[in-house]
The first five atom37 places (N, CA, C, CB, O) and aatype in JSON, in Angstrom:
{
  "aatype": [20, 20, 20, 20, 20, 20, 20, 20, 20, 20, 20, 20, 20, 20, 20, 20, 20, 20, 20, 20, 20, 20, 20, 20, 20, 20, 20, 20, 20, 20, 20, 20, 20, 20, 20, 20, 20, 20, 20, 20, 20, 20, 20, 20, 20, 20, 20, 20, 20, 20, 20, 20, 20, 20, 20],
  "atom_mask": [
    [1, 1, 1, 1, 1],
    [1, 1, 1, 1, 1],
    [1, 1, 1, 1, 1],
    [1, 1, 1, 1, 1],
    [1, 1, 1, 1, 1],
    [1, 1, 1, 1, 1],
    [1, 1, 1, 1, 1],
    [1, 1, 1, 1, 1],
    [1, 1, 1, 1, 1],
    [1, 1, 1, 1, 1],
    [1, 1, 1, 1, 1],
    [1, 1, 1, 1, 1],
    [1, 1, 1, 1, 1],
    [1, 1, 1, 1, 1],
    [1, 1, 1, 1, 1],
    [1, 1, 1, 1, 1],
    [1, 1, 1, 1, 1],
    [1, 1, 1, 1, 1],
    [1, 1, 1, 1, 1],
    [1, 1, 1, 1, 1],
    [1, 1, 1, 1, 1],
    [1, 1, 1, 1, 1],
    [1, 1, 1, 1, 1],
    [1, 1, 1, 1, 1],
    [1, 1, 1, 1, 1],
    [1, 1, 1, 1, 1],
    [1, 1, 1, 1, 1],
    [1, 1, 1, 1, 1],
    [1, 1, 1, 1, 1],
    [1, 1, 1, 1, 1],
    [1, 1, 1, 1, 1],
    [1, 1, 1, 1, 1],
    [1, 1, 1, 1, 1],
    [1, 1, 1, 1, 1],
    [1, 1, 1, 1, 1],
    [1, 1, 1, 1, 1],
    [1, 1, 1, 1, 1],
    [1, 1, 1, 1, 1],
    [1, 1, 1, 1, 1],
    [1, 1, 1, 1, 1],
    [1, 1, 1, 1, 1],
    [1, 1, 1, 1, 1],
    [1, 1, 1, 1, 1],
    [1, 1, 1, 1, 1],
    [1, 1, 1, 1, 1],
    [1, 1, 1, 1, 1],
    [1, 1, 1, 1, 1],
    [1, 1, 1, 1, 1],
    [1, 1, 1, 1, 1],
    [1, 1, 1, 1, 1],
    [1, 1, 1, 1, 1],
    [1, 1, 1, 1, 1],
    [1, 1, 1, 1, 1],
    [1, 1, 1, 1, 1],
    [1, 1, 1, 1, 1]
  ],
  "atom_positions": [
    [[-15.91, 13.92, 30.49], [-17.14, 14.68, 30.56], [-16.84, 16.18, 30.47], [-17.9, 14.35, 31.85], [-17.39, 16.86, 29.61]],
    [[-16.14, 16.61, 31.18], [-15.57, 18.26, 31.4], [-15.32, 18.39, 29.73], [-13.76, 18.53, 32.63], [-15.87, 19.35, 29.19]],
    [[-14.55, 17.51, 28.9], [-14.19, 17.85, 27.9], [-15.01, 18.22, 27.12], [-13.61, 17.21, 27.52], [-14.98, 19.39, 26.75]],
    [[-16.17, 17.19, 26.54], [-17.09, 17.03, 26.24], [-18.01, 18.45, 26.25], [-17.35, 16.0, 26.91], [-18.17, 19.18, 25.27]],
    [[-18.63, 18.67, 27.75], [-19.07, 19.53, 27.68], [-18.44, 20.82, 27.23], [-19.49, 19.46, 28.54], [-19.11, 21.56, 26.5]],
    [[-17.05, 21.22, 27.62], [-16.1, 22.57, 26.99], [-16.12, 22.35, 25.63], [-14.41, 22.69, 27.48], [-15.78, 23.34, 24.97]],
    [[-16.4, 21.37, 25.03], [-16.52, 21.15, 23.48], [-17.85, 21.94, 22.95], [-16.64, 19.45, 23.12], [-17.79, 22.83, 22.1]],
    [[-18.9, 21.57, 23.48], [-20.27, 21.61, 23.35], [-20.45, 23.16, 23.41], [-21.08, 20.72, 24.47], [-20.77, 23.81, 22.42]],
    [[-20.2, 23.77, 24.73], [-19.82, 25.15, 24.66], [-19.27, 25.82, 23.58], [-19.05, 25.36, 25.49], [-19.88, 26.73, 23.01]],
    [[-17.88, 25.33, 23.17], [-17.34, 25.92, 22.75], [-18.19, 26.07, 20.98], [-15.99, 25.42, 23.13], [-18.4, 27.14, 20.42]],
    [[-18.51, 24.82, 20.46], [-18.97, 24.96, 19.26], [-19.99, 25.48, 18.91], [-19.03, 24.12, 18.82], [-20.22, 25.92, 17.78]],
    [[-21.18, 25.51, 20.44], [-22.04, 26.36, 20.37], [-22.59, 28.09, 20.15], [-22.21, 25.99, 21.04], [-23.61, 28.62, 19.73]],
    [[-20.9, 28.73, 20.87], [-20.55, 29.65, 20.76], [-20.22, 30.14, 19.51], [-19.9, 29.67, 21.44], [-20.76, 31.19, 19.16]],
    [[-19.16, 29.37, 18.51], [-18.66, 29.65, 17.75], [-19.76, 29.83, 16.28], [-17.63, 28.8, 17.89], [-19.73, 30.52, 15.26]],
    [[-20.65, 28.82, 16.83], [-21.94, 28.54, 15.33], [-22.85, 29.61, 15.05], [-23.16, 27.21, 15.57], [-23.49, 29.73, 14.01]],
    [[-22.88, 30.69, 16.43], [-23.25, 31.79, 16.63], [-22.61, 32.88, 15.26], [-22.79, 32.05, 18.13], [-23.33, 33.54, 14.51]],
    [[-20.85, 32.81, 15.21], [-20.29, 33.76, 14.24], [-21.08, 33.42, 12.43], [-18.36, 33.45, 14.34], [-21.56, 34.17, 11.58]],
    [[-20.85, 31.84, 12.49], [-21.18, 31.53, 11.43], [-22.53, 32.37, 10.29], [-21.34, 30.29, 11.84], [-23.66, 32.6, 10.73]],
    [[-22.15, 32.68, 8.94], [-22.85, 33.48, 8.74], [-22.94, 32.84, 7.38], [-22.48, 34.83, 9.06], [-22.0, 32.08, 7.14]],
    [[-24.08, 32.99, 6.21], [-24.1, 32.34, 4.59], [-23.77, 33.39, 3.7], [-25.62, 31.71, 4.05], [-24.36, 34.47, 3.73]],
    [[-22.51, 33.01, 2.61], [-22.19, 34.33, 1.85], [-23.08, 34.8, 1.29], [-21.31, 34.33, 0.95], [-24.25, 34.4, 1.26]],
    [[-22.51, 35.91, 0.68], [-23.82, 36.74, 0.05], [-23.78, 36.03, -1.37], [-23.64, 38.7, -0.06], [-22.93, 35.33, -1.91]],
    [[-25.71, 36.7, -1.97], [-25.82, 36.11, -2.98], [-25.01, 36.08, -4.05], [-26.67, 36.33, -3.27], [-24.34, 37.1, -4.2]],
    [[-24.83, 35.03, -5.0], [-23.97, 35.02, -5.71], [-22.27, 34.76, -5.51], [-24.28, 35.95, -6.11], [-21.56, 34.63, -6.5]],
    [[-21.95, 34.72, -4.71], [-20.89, 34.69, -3.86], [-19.97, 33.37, -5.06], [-21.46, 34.2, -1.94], [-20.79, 32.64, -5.61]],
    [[-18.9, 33.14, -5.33], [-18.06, 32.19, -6.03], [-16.98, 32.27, -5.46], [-17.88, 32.32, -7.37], [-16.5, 33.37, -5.2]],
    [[-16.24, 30.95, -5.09], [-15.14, 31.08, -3.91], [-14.18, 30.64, -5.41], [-15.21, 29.78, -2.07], [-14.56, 30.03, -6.41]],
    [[-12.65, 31.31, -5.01], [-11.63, 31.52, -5.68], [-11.38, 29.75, -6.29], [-10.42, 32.32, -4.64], [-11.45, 28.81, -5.51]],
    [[-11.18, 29.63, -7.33], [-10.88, 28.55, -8.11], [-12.13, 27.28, -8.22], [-9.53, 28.03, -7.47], [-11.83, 26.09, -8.31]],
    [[-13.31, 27.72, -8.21], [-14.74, 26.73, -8.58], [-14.53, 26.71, -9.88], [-16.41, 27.32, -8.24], [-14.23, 27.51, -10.76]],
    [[-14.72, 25.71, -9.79], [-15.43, 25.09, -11.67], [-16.83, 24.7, -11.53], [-14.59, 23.36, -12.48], [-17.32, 24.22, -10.51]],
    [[-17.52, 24.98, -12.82], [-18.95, 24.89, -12.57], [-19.13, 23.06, -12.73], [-19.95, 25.99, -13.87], [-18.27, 22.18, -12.77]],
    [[-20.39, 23.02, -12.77], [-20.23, 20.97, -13.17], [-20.7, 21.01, -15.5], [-22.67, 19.47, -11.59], [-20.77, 20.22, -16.44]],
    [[-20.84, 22.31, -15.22], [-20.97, 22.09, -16.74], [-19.63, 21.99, -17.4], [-21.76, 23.27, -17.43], [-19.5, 21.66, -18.58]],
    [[-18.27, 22.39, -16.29], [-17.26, 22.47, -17.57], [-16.51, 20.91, -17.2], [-15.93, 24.15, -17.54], [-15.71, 20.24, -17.85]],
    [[-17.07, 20.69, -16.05], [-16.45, 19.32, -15.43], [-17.21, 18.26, -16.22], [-16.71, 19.1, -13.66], [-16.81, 17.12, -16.44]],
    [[-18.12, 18.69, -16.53], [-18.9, 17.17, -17.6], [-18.35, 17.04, -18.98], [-20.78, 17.36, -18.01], [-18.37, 15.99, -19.63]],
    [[-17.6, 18.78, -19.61], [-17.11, 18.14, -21.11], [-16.14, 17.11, -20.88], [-16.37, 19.24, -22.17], [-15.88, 16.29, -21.76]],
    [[-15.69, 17.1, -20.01], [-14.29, 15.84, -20.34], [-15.07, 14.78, -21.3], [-13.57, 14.75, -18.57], [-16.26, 14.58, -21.57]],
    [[-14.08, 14.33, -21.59], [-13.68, 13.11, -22.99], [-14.33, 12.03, -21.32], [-11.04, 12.86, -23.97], [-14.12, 12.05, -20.1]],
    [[-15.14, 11.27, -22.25], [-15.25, 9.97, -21.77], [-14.77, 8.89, -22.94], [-16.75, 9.76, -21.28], [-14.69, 8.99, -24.17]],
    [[-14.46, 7.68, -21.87], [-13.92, 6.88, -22.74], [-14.39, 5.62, -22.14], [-12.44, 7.06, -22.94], [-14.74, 5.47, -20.97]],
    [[-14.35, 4.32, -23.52], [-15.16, 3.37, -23.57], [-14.12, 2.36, -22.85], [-15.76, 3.07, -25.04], [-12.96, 2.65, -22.57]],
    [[-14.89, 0.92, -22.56], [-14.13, 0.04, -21.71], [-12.71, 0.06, -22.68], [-14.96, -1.6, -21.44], [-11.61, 0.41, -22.26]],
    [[-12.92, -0.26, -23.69], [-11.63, -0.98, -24.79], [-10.94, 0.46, -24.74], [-12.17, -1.69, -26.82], [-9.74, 0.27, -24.54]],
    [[-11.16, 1.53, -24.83], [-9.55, 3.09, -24.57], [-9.3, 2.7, -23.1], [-10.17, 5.54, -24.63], [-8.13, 2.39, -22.84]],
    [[-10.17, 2.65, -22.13], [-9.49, 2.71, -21.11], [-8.2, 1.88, -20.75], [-10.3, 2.58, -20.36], [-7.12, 2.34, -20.39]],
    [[-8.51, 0.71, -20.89], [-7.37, -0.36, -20.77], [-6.56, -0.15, -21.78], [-7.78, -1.8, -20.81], [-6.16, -1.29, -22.03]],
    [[-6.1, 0.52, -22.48], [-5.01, 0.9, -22.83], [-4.01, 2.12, -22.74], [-5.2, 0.72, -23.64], [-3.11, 2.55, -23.46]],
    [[-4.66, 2.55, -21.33], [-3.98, 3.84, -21.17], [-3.0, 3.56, -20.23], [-4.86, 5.0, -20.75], [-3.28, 2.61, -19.5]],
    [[-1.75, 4.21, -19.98], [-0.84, 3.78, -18.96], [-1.79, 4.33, -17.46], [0.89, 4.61, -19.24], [-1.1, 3.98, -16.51]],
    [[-2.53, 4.73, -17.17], [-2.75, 5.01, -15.64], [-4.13, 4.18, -15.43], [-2.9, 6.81, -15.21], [-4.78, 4.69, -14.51]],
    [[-4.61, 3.34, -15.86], [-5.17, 1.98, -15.97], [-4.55, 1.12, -15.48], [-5.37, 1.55, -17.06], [-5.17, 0.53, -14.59]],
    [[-3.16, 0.63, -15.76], [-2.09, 0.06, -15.04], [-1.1, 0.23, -13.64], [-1.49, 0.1, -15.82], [-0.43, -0.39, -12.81]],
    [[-1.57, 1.67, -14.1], [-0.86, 2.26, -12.85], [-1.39, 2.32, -11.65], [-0.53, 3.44, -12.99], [-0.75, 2.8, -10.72]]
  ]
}
């Protein structure tokens, strides 16, 4: 219980610092989902022939 509650405290305190970046804000190494969607898709019959299909 002691714990518990020193937990409760404690995170309550801390959620206080918490703050939302500013607008526009981009954290070091994001990729957007537009460059994550060009990948190559591939059909059932390429997949099974790739070595990490097996792997």
């Amino acid at each position: 219980m002691a714990f518990g509650a020193t937990f409760l405290v404690v995170c309550g305190l801390c959620s206080h610092i918490i703050t939302n970046p500013p607008q526009g804000y981009i954290p070091k190494g994001y990729v957007s989902v537009q460059a994550i969607n060009i990948k190559r898709q591939y059909s059932p019959k390429e997949i099974i022939k790739t070595k990490q299909f097996y792997l």
